[in-house]
Short mmCIF file of C-alpha atoms in Angstrom, two decimals:
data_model
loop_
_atom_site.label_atom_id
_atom_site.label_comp_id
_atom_site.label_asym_id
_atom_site.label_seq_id
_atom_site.Cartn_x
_atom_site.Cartn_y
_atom_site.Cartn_z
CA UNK P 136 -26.34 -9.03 75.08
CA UNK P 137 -28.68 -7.29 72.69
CA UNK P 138 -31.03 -8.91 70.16
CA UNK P 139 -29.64 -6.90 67.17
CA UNK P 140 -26.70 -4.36 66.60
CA UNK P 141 -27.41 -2.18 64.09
CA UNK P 142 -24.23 -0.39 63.13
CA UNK P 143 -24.64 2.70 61.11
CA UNK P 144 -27.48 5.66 61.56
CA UNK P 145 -28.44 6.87 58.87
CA UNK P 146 -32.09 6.42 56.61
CA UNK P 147 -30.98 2.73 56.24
CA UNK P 148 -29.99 1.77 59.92
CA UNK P 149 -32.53 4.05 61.78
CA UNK P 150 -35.48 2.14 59.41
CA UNK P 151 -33.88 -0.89 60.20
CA UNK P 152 -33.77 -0.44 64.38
CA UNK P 153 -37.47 0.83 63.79
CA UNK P 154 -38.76 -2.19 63.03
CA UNK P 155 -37.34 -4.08 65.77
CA UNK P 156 -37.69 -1.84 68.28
CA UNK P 157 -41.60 -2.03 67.24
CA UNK P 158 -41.30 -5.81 67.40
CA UNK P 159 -39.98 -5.33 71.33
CA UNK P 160 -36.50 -6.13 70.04
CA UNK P 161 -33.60 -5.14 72.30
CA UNK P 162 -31.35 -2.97 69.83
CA UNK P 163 -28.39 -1.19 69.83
CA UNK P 164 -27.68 1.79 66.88
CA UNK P 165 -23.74 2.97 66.84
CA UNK P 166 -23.36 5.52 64.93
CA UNK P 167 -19.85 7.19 63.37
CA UNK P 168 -21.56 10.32 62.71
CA UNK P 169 -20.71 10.26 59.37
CA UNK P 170 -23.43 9.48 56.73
CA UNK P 171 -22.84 9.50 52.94
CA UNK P 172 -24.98 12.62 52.82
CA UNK P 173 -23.33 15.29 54.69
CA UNK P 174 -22.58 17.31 51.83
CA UNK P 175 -26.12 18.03 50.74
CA UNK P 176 -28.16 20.27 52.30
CA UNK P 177 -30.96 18.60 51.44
CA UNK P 178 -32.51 15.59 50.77
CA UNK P 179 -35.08 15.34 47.86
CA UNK P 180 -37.12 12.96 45.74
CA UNK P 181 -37.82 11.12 49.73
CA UNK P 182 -42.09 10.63 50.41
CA UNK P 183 -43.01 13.36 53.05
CA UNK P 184 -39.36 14.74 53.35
CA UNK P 185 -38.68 16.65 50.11
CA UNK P 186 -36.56 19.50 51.00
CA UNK P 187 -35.37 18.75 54.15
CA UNK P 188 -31.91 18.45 55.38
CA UNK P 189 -30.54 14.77 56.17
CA UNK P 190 -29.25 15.67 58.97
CA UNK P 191 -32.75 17.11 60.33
CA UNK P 192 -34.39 13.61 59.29
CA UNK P 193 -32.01 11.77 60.73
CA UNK P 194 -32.40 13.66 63.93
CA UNK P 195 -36.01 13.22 64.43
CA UNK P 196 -35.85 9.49 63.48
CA UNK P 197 -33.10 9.40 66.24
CA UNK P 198 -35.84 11.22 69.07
CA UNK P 199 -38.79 8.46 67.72
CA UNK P 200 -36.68 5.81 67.91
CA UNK P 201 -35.83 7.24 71.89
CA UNK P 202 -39.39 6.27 72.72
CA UNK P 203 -38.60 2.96 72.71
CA UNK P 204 -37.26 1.14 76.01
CA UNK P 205 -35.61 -1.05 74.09
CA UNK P 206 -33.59 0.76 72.01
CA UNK P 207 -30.35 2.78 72.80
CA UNK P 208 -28.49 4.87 70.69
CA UNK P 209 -24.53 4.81 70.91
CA UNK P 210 -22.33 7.50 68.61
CA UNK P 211 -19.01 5.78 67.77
CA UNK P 212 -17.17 4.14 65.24
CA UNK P 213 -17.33 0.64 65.24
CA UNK P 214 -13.89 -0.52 63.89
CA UNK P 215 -13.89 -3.96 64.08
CA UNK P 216 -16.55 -7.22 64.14
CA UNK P 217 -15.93 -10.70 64.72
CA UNK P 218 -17.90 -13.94 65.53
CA UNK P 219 -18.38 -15.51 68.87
CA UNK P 220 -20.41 -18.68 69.93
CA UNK P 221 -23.77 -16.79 70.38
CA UNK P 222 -23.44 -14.45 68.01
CA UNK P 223 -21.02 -11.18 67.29
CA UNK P 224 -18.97 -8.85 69.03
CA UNK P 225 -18.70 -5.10 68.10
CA UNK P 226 -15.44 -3.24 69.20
CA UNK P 227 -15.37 0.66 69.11
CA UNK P 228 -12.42 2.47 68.34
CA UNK P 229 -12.30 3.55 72.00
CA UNK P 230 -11.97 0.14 73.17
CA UNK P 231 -15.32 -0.80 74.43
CA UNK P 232 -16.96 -4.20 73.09
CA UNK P 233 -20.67 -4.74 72.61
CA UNK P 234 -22.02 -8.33 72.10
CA UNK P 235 -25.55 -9.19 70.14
CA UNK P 236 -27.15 -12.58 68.43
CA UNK P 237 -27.26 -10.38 65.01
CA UNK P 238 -26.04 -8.03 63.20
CA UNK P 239 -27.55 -4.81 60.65
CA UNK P 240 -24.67 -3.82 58.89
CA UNK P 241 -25.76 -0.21 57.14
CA UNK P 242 -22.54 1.71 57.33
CA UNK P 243 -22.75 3.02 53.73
CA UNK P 244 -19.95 3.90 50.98
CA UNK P 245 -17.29 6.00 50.80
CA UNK P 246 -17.06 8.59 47.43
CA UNK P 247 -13.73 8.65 45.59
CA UNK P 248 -14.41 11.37 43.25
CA UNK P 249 -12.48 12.18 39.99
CA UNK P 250 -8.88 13.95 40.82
CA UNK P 251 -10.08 17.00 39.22
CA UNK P 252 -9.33 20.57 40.59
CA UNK P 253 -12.50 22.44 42.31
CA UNK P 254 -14.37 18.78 42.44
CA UNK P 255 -14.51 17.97 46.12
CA UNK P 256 -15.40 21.57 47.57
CA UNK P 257 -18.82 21.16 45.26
CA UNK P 258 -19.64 17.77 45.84
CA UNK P 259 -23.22 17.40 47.10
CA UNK P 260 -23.94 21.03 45.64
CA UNK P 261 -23.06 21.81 41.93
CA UNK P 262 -21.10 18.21 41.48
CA UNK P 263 -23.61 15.81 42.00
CA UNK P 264 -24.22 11.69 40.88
CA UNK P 265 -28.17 11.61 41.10
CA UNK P 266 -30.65 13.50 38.77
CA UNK P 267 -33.53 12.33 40.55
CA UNK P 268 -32.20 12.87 44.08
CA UNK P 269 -30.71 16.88 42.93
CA UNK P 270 -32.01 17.19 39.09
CA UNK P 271 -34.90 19.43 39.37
CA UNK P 272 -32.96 22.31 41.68
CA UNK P 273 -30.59 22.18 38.96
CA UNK P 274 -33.30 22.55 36.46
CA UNK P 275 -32.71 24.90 33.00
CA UNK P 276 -28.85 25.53 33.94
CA UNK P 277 -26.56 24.28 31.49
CA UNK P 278 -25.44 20.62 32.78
CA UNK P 279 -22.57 18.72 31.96
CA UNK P 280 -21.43 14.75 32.38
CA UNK P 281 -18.27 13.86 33.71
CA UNK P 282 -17.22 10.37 32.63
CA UNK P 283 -16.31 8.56 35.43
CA UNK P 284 -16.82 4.53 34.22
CA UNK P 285 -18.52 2.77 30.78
CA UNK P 286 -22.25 3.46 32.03
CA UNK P 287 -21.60 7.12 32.32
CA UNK P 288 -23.26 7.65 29.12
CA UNK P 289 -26.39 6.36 30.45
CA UNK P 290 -26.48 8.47 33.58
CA UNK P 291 -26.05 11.13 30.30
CA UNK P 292 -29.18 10.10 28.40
CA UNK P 293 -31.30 10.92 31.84
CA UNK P 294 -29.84 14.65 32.20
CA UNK P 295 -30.99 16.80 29.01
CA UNK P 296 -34.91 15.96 30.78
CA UNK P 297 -33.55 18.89 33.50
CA UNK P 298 -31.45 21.10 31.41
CA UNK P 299 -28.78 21.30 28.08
CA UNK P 300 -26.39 18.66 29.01
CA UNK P 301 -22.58 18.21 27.67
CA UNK P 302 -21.18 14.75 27.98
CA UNK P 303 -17.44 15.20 28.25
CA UNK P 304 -16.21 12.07 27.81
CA UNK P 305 -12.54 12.66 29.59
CA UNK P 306 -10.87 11.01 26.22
CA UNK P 307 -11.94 7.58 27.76
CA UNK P 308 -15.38 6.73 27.85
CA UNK P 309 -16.72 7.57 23.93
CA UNK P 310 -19.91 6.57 23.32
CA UNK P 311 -21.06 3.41 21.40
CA UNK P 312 -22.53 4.06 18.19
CA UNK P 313 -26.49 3.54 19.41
CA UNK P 314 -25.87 5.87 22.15
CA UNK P 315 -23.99 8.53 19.85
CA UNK P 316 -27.44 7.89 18.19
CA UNK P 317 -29.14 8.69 21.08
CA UNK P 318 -27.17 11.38 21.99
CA UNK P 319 -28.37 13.02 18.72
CA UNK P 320 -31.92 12.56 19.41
CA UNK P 321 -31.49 13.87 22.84
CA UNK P 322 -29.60 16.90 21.81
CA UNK P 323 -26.59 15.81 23.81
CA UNK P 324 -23.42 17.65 23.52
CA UNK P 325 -20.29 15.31 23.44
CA UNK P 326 -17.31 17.21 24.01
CA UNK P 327 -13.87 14.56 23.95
CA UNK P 328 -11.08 17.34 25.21
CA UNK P 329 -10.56 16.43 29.09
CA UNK P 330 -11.60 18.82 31.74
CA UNK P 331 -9.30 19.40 34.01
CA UNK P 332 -10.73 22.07 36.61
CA UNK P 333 -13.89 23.49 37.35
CA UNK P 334 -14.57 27.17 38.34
CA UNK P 335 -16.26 29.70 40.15
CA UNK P 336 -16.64 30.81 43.26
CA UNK P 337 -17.76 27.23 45.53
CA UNK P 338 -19.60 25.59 45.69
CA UNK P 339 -21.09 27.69 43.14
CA UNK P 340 -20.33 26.20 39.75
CA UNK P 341 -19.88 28.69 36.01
CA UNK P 342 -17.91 25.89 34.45
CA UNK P 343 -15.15 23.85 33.23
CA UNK P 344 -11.89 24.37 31.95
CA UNK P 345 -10.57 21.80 29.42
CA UNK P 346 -7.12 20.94 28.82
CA UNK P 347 -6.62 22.73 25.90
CA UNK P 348 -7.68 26.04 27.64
CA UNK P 349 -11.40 26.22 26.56
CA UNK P 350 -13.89 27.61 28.98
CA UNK P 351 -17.38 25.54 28.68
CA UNK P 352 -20.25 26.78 31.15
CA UNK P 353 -22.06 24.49 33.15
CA UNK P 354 -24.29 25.37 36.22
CA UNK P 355 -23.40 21.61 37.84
CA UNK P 356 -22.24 18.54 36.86
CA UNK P 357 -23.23 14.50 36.87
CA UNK P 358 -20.52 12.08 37.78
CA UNK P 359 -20.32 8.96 39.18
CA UNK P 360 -17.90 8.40 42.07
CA UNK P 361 -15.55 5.53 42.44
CA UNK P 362 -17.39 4.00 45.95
CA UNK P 363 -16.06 1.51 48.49
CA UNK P 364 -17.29 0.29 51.98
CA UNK P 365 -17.04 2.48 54.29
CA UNK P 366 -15.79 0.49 56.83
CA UNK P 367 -14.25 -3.12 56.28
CA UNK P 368 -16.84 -4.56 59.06
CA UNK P 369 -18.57 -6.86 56.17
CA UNK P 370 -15.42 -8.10 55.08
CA UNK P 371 -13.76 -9.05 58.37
CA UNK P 372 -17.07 -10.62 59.21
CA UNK P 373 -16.81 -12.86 55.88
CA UNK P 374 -19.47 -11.43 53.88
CA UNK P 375 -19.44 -12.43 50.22
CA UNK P 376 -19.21 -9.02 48.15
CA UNK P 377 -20.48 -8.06 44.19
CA UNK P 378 -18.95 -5.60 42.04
CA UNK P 379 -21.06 -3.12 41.01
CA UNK P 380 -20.86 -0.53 38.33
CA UNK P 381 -18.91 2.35 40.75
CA UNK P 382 -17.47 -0.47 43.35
CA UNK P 383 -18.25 -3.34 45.39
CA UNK P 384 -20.97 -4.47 47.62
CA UNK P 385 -22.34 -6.64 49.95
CA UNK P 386 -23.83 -9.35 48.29
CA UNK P 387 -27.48 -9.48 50.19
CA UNK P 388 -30.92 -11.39 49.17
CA UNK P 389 -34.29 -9.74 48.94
CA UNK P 390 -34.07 -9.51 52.57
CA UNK P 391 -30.54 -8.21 53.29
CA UNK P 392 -29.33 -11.08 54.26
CA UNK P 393 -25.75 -11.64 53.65
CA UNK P 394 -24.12 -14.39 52.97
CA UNK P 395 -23.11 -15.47 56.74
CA UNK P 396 -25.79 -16.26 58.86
CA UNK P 397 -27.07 -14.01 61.54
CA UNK P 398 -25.83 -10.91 59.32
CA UNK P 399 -27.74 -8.36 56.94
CA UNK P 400 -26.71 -5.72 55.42
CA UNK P 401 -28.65 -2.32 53.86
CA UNK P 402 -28.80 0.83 52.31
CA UNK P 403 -25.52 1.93 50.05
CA UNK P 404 -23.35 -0.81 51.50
CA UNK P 405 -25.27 -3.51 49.63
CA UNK P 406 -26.44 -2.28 46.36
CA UNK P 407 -25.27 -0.47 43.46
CA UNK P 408 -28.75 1.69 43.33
CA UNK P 409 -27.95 4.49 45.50
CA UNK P 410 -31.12 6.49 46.92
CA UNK P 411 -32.18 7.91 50.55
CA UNK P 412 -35.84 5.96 50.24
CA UNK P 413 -34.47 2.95 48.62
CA UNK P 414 -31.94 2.86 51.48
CA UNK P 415 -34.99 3.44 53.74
CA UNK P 416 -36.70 0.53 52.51
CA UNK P 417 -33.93 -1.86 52.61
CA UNK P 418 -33.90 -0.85 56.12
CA UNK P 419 -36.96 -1.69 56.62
CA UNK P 420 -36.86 -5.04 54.68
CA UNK P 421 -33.60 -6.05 56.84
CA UNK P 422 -35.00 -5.00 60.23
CA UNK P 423 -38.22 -7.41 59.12
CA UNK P 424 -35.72 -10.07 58.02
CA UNK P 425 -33.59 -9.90 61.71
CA UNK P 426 -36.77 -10.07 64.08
CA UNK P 427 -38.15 -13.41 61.60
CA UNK P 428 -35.09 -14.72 62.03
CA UNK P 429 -35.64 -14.74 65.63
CA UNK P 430 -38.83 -16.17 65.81
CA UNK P 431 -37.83 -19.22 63.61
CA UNK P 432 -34.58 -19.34 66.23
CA UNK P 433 -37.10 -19.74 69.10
CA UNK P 434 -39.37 -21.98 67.60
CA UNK P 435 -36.69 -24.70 66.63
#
């Protein structure tokens, strides 16, 4: 039986296995394979990383973590969880079970983007949901906002501070009077005709088509993607979920713990801030939280 199961490998779960493999932990790490950031080609806005593809960070976390004797690394899709007397089982879609006294549950979101035509072969490129983590490489183009959900004008006040933005509002998410008002100050562009399909040769973006037929150019576009677990291991296991501004997630405390004890949870899957270092440091925060939990366990 391991100490911890950490199930999911990317920035969140590989910080999180860190720590305890540094506090002699025995750990296992399954990973699908499958991170959140696969589209993007690179990561940005992360201390010491900038530029970098994910998939290269993730790899070299993968080779330092390796260096530890207590650590193994297991790539497979953990499909189902339950509890047992001393602690939780892990079963892989192949079949095989794997037992530990607690559980890191970093196994990220899932993106449900907008049904609009030339949307998912750009996502991660020229269809983005983060200025700060893909802003400044989109910097000076002419941006647009695709309303996806009432706080999309927000995410639309951040985006004229990289290039001209145009907040189409999809004839369902107008603006409140103060933020009209801030729109104006900003020099925001509201544009209330729908757009129905965006063009150009992807992922390269030249613009939007609305439904009335107008062509607006935009080198990329803001939205905000419907999210949901990606995989139901937090609810099977009991975990009390929130509903956060693009979906729902695990409810966790300053530590990642959830709400059933001997579980945390980190990165994407439990909060509605979505960033590669703030996953990192939850990580790190519910790695910390797991091995403490262990020495209370053995001092009792």
């Amino acid at each position: 039986m391991y100490d911890v199961i950490v199930v999911g490998g990317s920035f969140a779960g590989l910080s999180a296995a860190m720590q305890l493999a540094r506090a002699r932990q025995k750990v296992l790490v399954i990973d699908a394979g499958m991170p959140r950031n696969r589209f993007a080609d690179e990561a940005h806005g992360f201390l010491g990383q900038d530029g970098r593809a994910p998939m290269a960070i993730m790899r070299d976390a993968r080779c330092q973590l390796q260096r530890y004797s207590t650590v193994a690394l297991l790539s497979g899709e953990a499909e189902a969880a339950r509890t047992i007397g001393d602690g939780f089982a892990v079963e892989l879609s192949g079949g095989s079970e794997h037992r530990a006294k607690r559980l890191i549950l970093a196994t990220g979101v899932a993106d449900t983007l907008p049904p609009l035509e030339g949307m998912r072969e750009r996502w991660g490129a020229t269809v983005l949901h983060c200025p700060y983590c893909h802003g400044y490489e989109m910097r000076d183009l002419p941006l647009g906002v695709i309303a996806a959900h009432p706080l999309s004008a927000h995410q639309a006040l951040l985006i004229p501070d990289w290039g001209p933005t145009t907040y189409f509002t999809q004839g369902q998410f107008e603006p409140e009077p103060p933020e009209r008002d801030a729109f104006a100050a900003r020099g925001i562009t509201i544009e209330r005709t729908p757009v129905v399909a965006l063009l150009g040769d992807a992922p390269a973006l030249d613009g939007v088509r609305l439904a009335d037929g107008r062509f607006v150019a935009v080198g990329a576009v803001f939205t905000a993607p419907r999210t949901t677990p990606a995989t139901p291991l937090a609810a099977l296991l009991g975990c009390a979920h929130e509903e956060g501004p693009t979906g729902p997630y695990v409810k966790v405390d300053q530590w990642g713990a959830t709400s059933i004890a001997g579980i945390w949870a980190a990165g994407d899957a439990a909060t509605p801030l979505h960033n590669a270092t703030l996953a990192a440091a939850a990580g790190v925060l519910a790695g910390i939280g797991a091995h403490q939990a262990s020495v209370r366990a053995n001092a009792a």
